[in-house]
C-alpha positions in Angstrom: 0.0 0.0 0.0 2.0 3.4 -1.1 -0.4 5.7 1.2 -3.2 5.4 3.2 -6.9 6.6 2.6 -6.9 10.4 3.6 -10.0 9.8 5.6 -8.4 7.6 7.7 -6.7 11.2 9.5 -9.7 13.1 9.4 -8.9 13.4 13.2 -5.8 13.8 13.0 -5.7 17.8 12.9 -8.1 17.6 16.1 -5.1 17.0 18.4 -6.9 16.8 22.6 -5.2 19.1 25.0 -2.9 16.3 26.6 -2.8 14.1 23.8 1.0 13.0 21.9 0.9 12.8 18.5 2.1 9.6 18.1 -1.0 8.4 20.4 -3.2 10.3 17.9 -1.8 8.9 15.0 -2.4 5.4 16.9 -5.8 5.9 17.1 -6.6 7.1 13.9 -4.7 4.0 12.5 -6.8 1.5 15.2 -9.8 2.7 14.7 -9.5 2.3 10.9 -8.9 -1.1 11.4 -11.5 -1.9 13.5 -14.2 0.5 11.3 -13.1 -2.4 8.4 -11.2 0.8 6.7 -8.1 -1.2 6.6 -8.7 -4.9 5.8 -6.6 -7.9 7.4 -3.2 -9.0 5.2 -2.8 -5.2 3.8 0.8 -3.9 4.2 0.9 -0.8 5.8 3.4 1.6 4.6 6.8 2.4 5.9 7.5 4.5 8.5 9.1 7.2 6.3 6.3 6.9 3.6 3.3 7.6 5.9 5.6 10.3 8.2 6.2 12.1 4.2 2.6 11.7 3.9 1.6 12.8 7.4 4.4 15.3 7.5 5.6 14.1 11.0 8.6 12.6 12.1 9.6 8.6 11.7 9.6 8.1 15.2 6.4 9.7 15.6 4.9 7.0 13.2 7.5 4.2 14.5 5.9 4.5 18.1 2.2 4.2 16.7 3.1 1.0 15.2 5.0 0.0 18.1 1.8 0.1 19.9 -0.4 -1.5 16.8 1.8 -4.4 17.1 2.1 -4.5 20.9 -1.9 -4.7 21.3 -2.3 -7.2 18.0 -3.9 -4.9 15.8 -0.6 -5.0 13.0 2.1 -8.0 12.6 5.6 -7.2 11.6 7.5 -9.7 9.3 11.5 -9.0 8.9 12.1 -7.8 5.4 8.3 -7.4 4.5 6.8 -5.4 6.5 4.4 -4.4 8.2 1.0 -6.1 8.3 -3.2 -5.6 9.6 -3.6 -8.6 11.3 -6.8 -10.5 9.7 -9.4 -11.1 12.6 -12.6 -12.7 12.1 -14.9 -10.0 10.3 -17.6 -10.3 13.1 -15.5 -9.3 16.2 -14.5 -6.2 13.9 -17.9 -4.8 13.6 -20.0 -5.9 17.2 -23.7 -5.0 16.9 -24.6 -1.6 18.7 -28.3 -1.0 19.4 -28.6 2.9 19.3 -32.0 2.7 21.4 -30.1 1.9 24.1 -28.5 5.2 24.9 -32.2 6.6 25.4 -33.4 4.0 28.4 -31.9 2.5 30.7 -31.4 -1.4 29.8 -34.3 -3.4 31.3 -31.5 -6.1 32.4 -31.1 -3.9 36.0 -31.9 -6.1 39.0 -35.0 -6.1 40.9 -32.8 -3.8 43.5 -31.8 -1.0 41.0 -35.5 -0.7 39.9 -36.2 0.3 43.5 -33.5 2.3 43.7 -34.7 3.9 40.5 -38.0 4.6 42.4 -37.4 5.5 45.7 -37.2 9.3 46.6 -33.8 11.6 47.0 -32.0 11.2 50.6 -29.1 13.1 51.7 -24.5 10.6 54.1 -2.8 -4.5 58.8 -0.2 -4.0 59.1 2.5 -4.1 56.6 5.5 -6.6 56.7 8.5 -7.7 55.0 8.2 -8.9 51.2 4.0 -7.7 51.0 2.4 -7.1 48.0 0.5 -4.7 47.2 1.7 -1.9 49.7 3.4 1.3 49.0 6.4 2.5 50.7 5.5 6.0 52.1 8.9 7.1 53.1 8.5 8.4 49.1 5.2 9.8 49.2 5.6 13.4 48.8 4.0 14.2 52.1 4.6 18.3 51.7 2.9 18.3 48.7 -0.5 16.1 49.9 -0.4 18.4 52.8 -0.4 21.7 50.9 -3.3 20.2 48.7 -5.5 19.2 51.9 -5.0 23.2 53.1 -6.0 23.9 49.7 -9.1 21.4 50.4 -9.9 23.0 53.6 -11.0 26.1 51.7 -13.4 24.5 49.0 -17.1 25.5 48.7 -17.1 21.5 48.6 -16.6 21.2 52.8 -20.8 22.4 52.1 -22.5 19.9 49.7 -21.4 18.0 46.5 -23.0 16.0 43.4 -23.5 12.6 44.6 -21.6 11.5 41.3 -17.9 12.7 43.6 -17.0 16.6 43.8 -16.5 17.6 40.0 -13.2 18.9 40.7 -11.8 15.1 40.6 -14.1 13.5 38.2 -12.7 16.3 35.9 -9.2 15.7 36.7 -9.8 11.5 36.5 -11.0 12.0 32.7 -8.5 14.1 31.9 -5.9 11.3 33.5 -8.0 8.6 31.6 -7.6 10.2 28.1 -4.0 10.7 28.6 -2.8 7.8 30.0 -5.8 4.9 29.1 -6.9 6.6 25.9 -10.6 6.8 27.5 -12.7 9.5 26.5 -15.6 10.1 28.7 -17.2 13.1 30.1 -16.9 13.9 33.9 -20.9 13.1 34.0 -20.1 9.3 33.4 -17.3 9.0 36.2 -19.0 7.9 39.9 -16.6 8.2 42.8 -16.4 5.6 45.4 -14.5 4.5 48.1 -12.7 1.7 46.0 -12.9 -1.5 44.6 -15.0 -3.0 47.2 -17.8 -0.8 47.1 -17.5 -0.4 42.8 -18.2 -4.7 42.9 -20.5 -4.3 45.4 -22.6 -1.5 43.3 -22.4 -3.2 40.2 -23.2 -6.6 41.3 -26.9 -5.4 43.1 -27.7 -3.0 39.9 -26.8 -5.4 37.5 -27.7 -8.7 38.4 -30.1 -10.4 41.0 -29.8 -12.8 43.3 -29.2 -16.0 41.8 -28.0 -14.8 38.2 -25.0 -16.5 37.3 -21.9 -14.1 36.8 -18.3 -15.2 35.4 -15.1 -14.0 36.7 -11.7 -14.7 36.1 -9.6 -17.1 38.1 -7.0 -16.5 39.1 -8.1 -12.9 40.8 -9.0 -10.7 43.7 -10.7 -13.0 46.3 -12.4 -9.4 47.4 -14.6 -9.5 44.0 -15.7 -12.6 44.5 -16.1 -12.2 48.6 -18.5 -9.2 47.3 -20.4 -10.7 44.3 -21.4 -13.8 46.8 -22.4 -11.2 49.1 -24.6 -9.4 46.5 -26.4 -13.1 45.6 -24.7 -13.5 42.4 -23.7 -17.2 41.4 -19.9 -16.9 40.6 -18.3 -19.5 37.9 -14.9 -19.2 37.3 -13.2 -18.9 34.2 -9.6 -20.0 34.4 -7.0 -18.1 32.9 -5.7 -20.4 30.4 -9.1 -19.9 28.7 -9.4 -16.2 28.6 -6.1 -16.7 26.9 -7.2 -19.2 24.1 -9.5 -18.0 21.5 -11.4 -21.3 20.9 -11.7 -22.3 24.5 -12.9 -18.6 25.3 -15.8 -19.2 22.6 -17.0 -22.7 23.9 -16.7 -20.9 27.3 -18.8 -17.8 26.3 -21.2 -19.7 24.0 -24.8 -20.6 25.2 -24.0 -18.5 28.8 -26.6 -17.2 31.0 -24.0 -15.5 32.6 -25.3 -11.6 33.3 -21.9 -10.5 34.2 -18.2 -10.5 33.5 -15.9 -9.3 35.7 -12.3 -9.4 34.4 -8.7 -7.9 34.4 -8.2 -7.2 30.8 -4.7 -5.3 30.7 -3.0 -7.3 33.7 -4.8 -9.8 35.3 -4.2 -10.0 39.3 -1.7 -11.6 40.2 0.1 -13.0 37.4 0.3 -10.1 35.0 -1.0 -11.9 32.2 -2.8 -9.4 29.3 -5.9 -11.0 27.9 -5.1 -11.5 23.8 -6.8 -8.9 21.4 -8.9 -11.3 19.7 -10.3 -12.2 23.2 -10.7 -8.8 24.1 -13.0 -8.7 20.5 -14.6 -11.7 21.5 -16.0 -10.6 24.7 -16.9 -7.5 23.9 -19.2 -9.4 20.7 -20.5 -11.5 23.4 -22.3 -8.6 25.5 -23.1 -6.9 22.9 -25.0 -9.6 21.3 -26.4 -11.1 24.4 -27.2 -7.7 26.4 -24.4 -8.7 28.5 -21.7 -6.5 30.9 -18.4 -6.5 31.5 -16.9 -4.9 34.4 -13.1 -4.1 33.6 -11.2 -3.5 36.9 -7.7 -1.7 35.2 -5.8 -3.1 38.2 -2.3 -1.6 39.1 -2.2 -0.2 34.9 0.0 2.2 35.9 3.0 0.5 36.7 2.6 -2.2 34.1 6.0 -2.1 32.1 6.0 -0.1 28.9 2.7 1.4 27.3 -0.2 -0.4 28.6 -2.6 -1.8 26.3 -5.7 0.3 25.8 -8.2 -0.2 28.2 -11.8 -2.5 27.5 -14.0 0.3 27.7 -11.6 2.1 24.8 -12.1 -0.5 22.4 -16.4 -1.1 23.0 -18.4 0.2 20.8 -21.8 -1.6 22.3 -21.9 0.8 25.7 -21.5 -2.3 27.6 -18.2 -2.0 29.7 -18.0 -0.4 33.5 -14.7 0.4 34.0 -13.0 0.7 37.5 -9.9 2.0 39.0 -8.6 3.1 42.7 -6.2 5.1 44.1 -5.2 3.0 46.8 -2.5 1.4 44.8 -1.0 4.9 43.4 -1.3 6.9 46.4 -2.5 4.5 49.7 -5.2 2.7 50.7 -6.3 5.0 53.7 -7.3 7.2 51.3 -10.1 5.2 50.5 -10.8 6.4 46.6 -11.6 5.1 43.8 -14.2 5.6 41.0 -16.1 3.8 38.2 -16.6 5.1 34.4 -20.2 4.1 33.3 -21.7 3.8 30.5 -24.3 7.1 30.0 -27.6 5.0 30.2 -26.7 3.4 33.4 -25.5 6.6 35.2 -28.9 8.1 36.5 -29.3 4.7 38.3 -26.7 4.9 39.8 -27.1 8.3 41.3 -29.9 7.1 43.0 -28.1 4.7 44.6 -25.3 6.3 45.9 -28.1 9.2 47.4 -29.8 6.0 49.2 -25.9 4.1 50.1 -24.1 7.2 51.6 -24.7 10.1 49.7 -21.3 10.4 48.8 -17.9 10.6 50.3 -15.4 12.9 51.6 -15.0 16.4 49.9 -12.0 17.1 51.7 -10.1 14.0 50.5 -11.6 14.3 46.7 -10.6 17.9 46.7 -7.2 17.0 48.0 -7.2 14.7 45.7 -8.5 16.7 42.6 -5.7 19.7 43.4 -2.6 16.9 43.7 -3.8 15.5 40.2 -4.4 19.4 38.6 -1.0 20.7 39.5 0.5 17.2 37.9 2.2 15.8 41.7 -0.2 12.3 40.5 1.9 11.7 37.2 5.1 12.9 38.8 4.6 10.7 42.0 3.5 8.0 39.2 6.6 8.1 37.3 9.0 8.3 40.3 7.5 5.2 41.8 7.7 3.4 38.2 11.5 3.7 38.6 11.8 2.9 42.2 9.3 -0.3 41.5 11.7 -1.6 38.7 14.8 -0.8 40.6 13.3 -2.7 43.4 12.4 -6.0 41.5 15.4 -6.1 39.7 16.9 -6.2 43.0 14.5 -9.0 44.1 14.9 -11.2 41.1 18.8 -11.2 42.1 18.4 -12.4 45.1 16.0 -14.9 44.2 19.0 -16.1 41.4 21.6 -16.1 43.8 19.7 -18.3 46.5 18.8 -21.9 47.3 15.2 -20.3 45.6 17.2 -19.9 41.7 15.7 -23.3 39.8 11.8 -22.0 40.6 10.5 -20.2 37.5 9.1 -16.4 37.9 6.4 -15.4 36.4 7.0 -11.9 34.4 3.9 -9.9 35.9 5.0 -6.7 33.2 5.8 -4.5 36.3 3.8 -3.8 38.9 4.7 -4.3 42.6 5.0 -7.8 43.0 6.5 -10.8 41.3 5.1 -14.8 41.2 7.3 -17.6 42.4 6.3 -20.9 40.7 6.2 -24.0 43.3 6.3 -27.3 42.5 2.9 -29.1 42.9 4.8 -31.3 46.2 4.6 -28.0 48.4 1.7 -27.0 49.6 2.0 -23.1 49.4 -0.6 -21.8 52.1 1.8 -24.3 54.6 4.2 -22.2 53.4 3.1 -18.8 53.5 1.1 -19.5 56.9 4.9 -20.1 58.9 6.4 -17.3 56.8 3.9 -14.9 58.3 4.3 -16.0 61.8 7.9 -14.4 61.1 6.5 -11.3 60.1 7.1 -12.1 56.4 4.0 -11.4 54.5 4.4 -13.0 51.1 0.7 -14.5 49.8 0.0 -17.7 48.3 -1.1 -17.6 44.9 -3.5 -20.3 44.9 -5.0 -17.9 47.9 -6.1 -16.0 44.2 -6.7 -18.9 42.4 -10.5 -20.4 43.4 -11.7 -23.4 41.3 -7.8 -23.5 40.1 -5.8 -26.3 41.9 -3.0 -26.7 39.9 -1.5 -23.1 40.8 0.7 -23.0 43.3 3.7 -20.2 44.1 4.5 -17.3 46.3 3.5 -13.9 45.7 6.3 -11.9 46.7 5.7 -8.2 46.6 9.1 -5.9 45.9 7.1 -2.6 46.2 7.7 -1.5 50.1 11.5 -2.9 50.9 15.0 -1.5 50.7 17.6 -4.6 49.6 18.7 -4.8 53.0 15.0 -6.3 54.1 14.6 -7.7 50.8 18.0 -9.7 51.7 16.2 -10.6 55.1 12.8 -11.7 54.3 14.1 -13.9 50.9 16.5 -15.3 53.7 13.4 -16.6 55.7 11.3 -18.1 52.8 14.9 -20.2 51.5 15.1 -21.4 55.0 11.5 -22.3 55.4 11.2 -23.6 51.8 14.4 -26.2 52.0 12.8 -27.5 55.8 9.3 -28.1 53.7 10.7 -29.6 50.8 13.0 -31.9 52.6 9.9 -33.2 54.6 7.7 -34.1 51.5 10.8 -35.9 50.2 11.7 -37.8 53.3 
């Protein structure tokens, strides 16, 4: 192909405040592909032919294929080229029924309706080698201060939306487009308290008691703790499906499932990032069936490289809820987070929050809304990227130069913690249950993996230790792992 249809860039002088031009070019290029614009097997042209025919530089057009390829959309073959990936026509064009942005979906549970109905109301500890915590001797503590002064001052302190004060909703879209290429307005965005009370929202307004809901194994054992709660019959789906196209079909085809609940861009805890045709495939499964997905974009922001774009970026039915938290990026006391809904489900929603709590804090959310506006988020973000990866290289050298260095580590793309694959013999909660009773508070993976037996391994979080306790707490699990070991083999 020597150039590429003109239309194709209709967008293209429409640069978002925010937005890099090479992410612009990568979305006029995806969306192409998945509009049927550009068909599967076409060669696209060379970096220096489209940047003459753009006018932009190669390595603006080098990095927008660099993303194509990393998210499946383009294949490059040494010496030819580069490729559209051919994908089965159907997942490229997923039915959209316009009527439903007018109504909301008559799919809401039996709870939602009465929501709907009802009138207005107005209200551990960390040890060595954990995953998931942050260390807060880097948390820029001067900074979070001046911003809850700043807080202190808002006309918030007196009343707020029950949607989250507008401040944050504002900055969180703004943060979304940039950095998850999600564009949404700050009408769709509902603050909560975190991932807890996001499940335990979306489980009662979309599904009733009984209705069957799917969710990804291994995971977060707080979903499914709150989805049991809310009456909603889990199955499991085990990873190695999500991550085969045929076995993702059978799985998908003939459910009464209401509900998915997934991890799309790295699944907790092994990092995995769910294929792009199985991305396609779900999303033509709820949009067929009048299904949902709930995308939880766990720990995104420390995944190595660009992360893939998120679910709800790529749906073109209106049926994704998207979730994210700050306890993560900032810490958990904080107790945000916030879901992106689709617009028909929003008003819903509003009633439910006015009848759950009425909202949260408006001191915290403004706090938080001024630390994101004068850009201390992404620069707290981007320090803690480098400190994370400092820290695990560190880890994975001490786990090479102990007794630990034949067990295979699963590469979890960044984040805060790594997996330790155990040998089916050792029995990993044994394990981990004398490792904490030495303060050492490394989690069993099959802790994560319900209706999965055959996982077993450590989780072993990098994220909060120097190399000095690192050195100390890998010290403890060789010691403890050799004494198992040598019992199941005596």
């Amino acid at each position: 192909m020597d150039k590429l249809p003109i239309d194709l860039f209709n967008e293209f002088s429409q640069q978002r405040e925010g937005e890099i031009l090479y992410q612009l070019l990568y979305r006029c290029l995806q969306q192409g592909i998945l509009k049927g614009l550009l068909k599967g097997g076409e060669r696209l042209p060379s970096s220096r032919e489209l940047a003459a025919q753009l006018k932009v530089s190669r390595n603006t057009v080098r990095m927008a294929y660099d993303q194509l390829i990393a998210e499946g959309y383009v294949e490059s073959h040494q010496g030819a080229g580069s490729f559209i990936t051919s994908l089965p026509e159907k997942l490229i064009h997923p039915p959209v029924d316009s009527s439903r942005d007018e109504a909301l979906p008559p799919e809401l549970s039996e709870l939602a309706q009465r929501y709907m109905a009802s009138s207005s109301l107005y209200a551990s500890g960390c040890m060595l080698l954990q995953p998931a915590v942050q260390p807060m001797d880097h948390f820029p503590r001067k900074r979070w201060r001046r911003c809850l002064s700043a807080a202190a001052d808002v006309d918030a302190m007196f009343g707020q939306p029950p949607a989250g004060l507008r401040l944050l909703r504002e900055q969180i879209a703004g943060h979304l487009s940039t950095f998850r290429g999600i564009q949404v307005s700050a009408e769709q965005i509902l603050i909560t308290s975190g991932s807890q009370q996001a499940s335990f929202m979306l489980a009662s307004m979309l599904c009733n008691p009984g209705d069957r809901v799917l969710l990804e194994t291994p995971g977060y054992p707080g979903t499914e703790a709150v989805l049991a709660a809310a009456g909603a019959c889990v199955k499991h789906i085990n990873w190695q499906v999500l991550q085969d196209a045929q076995a993702l079909n059978a799985c998908l085809t003939g459910s009464d499932a209401r509900a998915l609940f997934i991890t799309p861009s790295r699944n907790f805890p092994l990092g995995h990032t769910l294929p792009l045709e199985a991305r396609l495939r779900i999303l033509h499964w709820a949009a067929q069936n009048n299904r949902w997905i709930v995308e939880d974009d766990y720990d995104s922001e420390f995944a190595e490289g660009h992360p893939v774009s998120a679910l709800f970026a790529l749906d073109q039915g209106k049926r994704v809820i998207y979730t994210g938290t700050f306890s993560r990026t900032m810490f958990p006391a904080l107790r945000l987070g916030y879901m992106v809904l689709p617009e028909a489900l929003v008003p819903a929603f509003l009633k439910a929050r006015r009848l759950m709590d009425g909202g949260l804090s408006a001191v915290a959310q403004a706090a938080m809304g001024h630390f994101m506006s004068q850009g201390d988020y992404s620069r707290h973000i981007r320090k803690m990227r480098q400190l994370y990866q400092e820290r695990r290289s560190i880890l994975e050298k001490l786990l090479a130069d102990s007794a630990l260095s034949h067990l295979p580590v699963t590469d979890a793309g960044g984040g805060m913690h790594l997996v330790l694959a155990l040998p089916d013999s050792v029995d990993d909660k044994a394990l981990v249950h004398d490792l904490m009773a030495e303060g050492i508070g490394i989690r069993a993976l099959s802790h994560y993996a319900s209706g999965n037996t055959s996982l077993k391994g450590l989780v072993i979080g990098f994220a909060l230790n120097n190399a000095d306790e690192m050195q100390q707490g890998i010290d403890r699990v060789e010691a403890h792992y050799l004494k198992l070991t040598a019992k199941t083999s005596g």
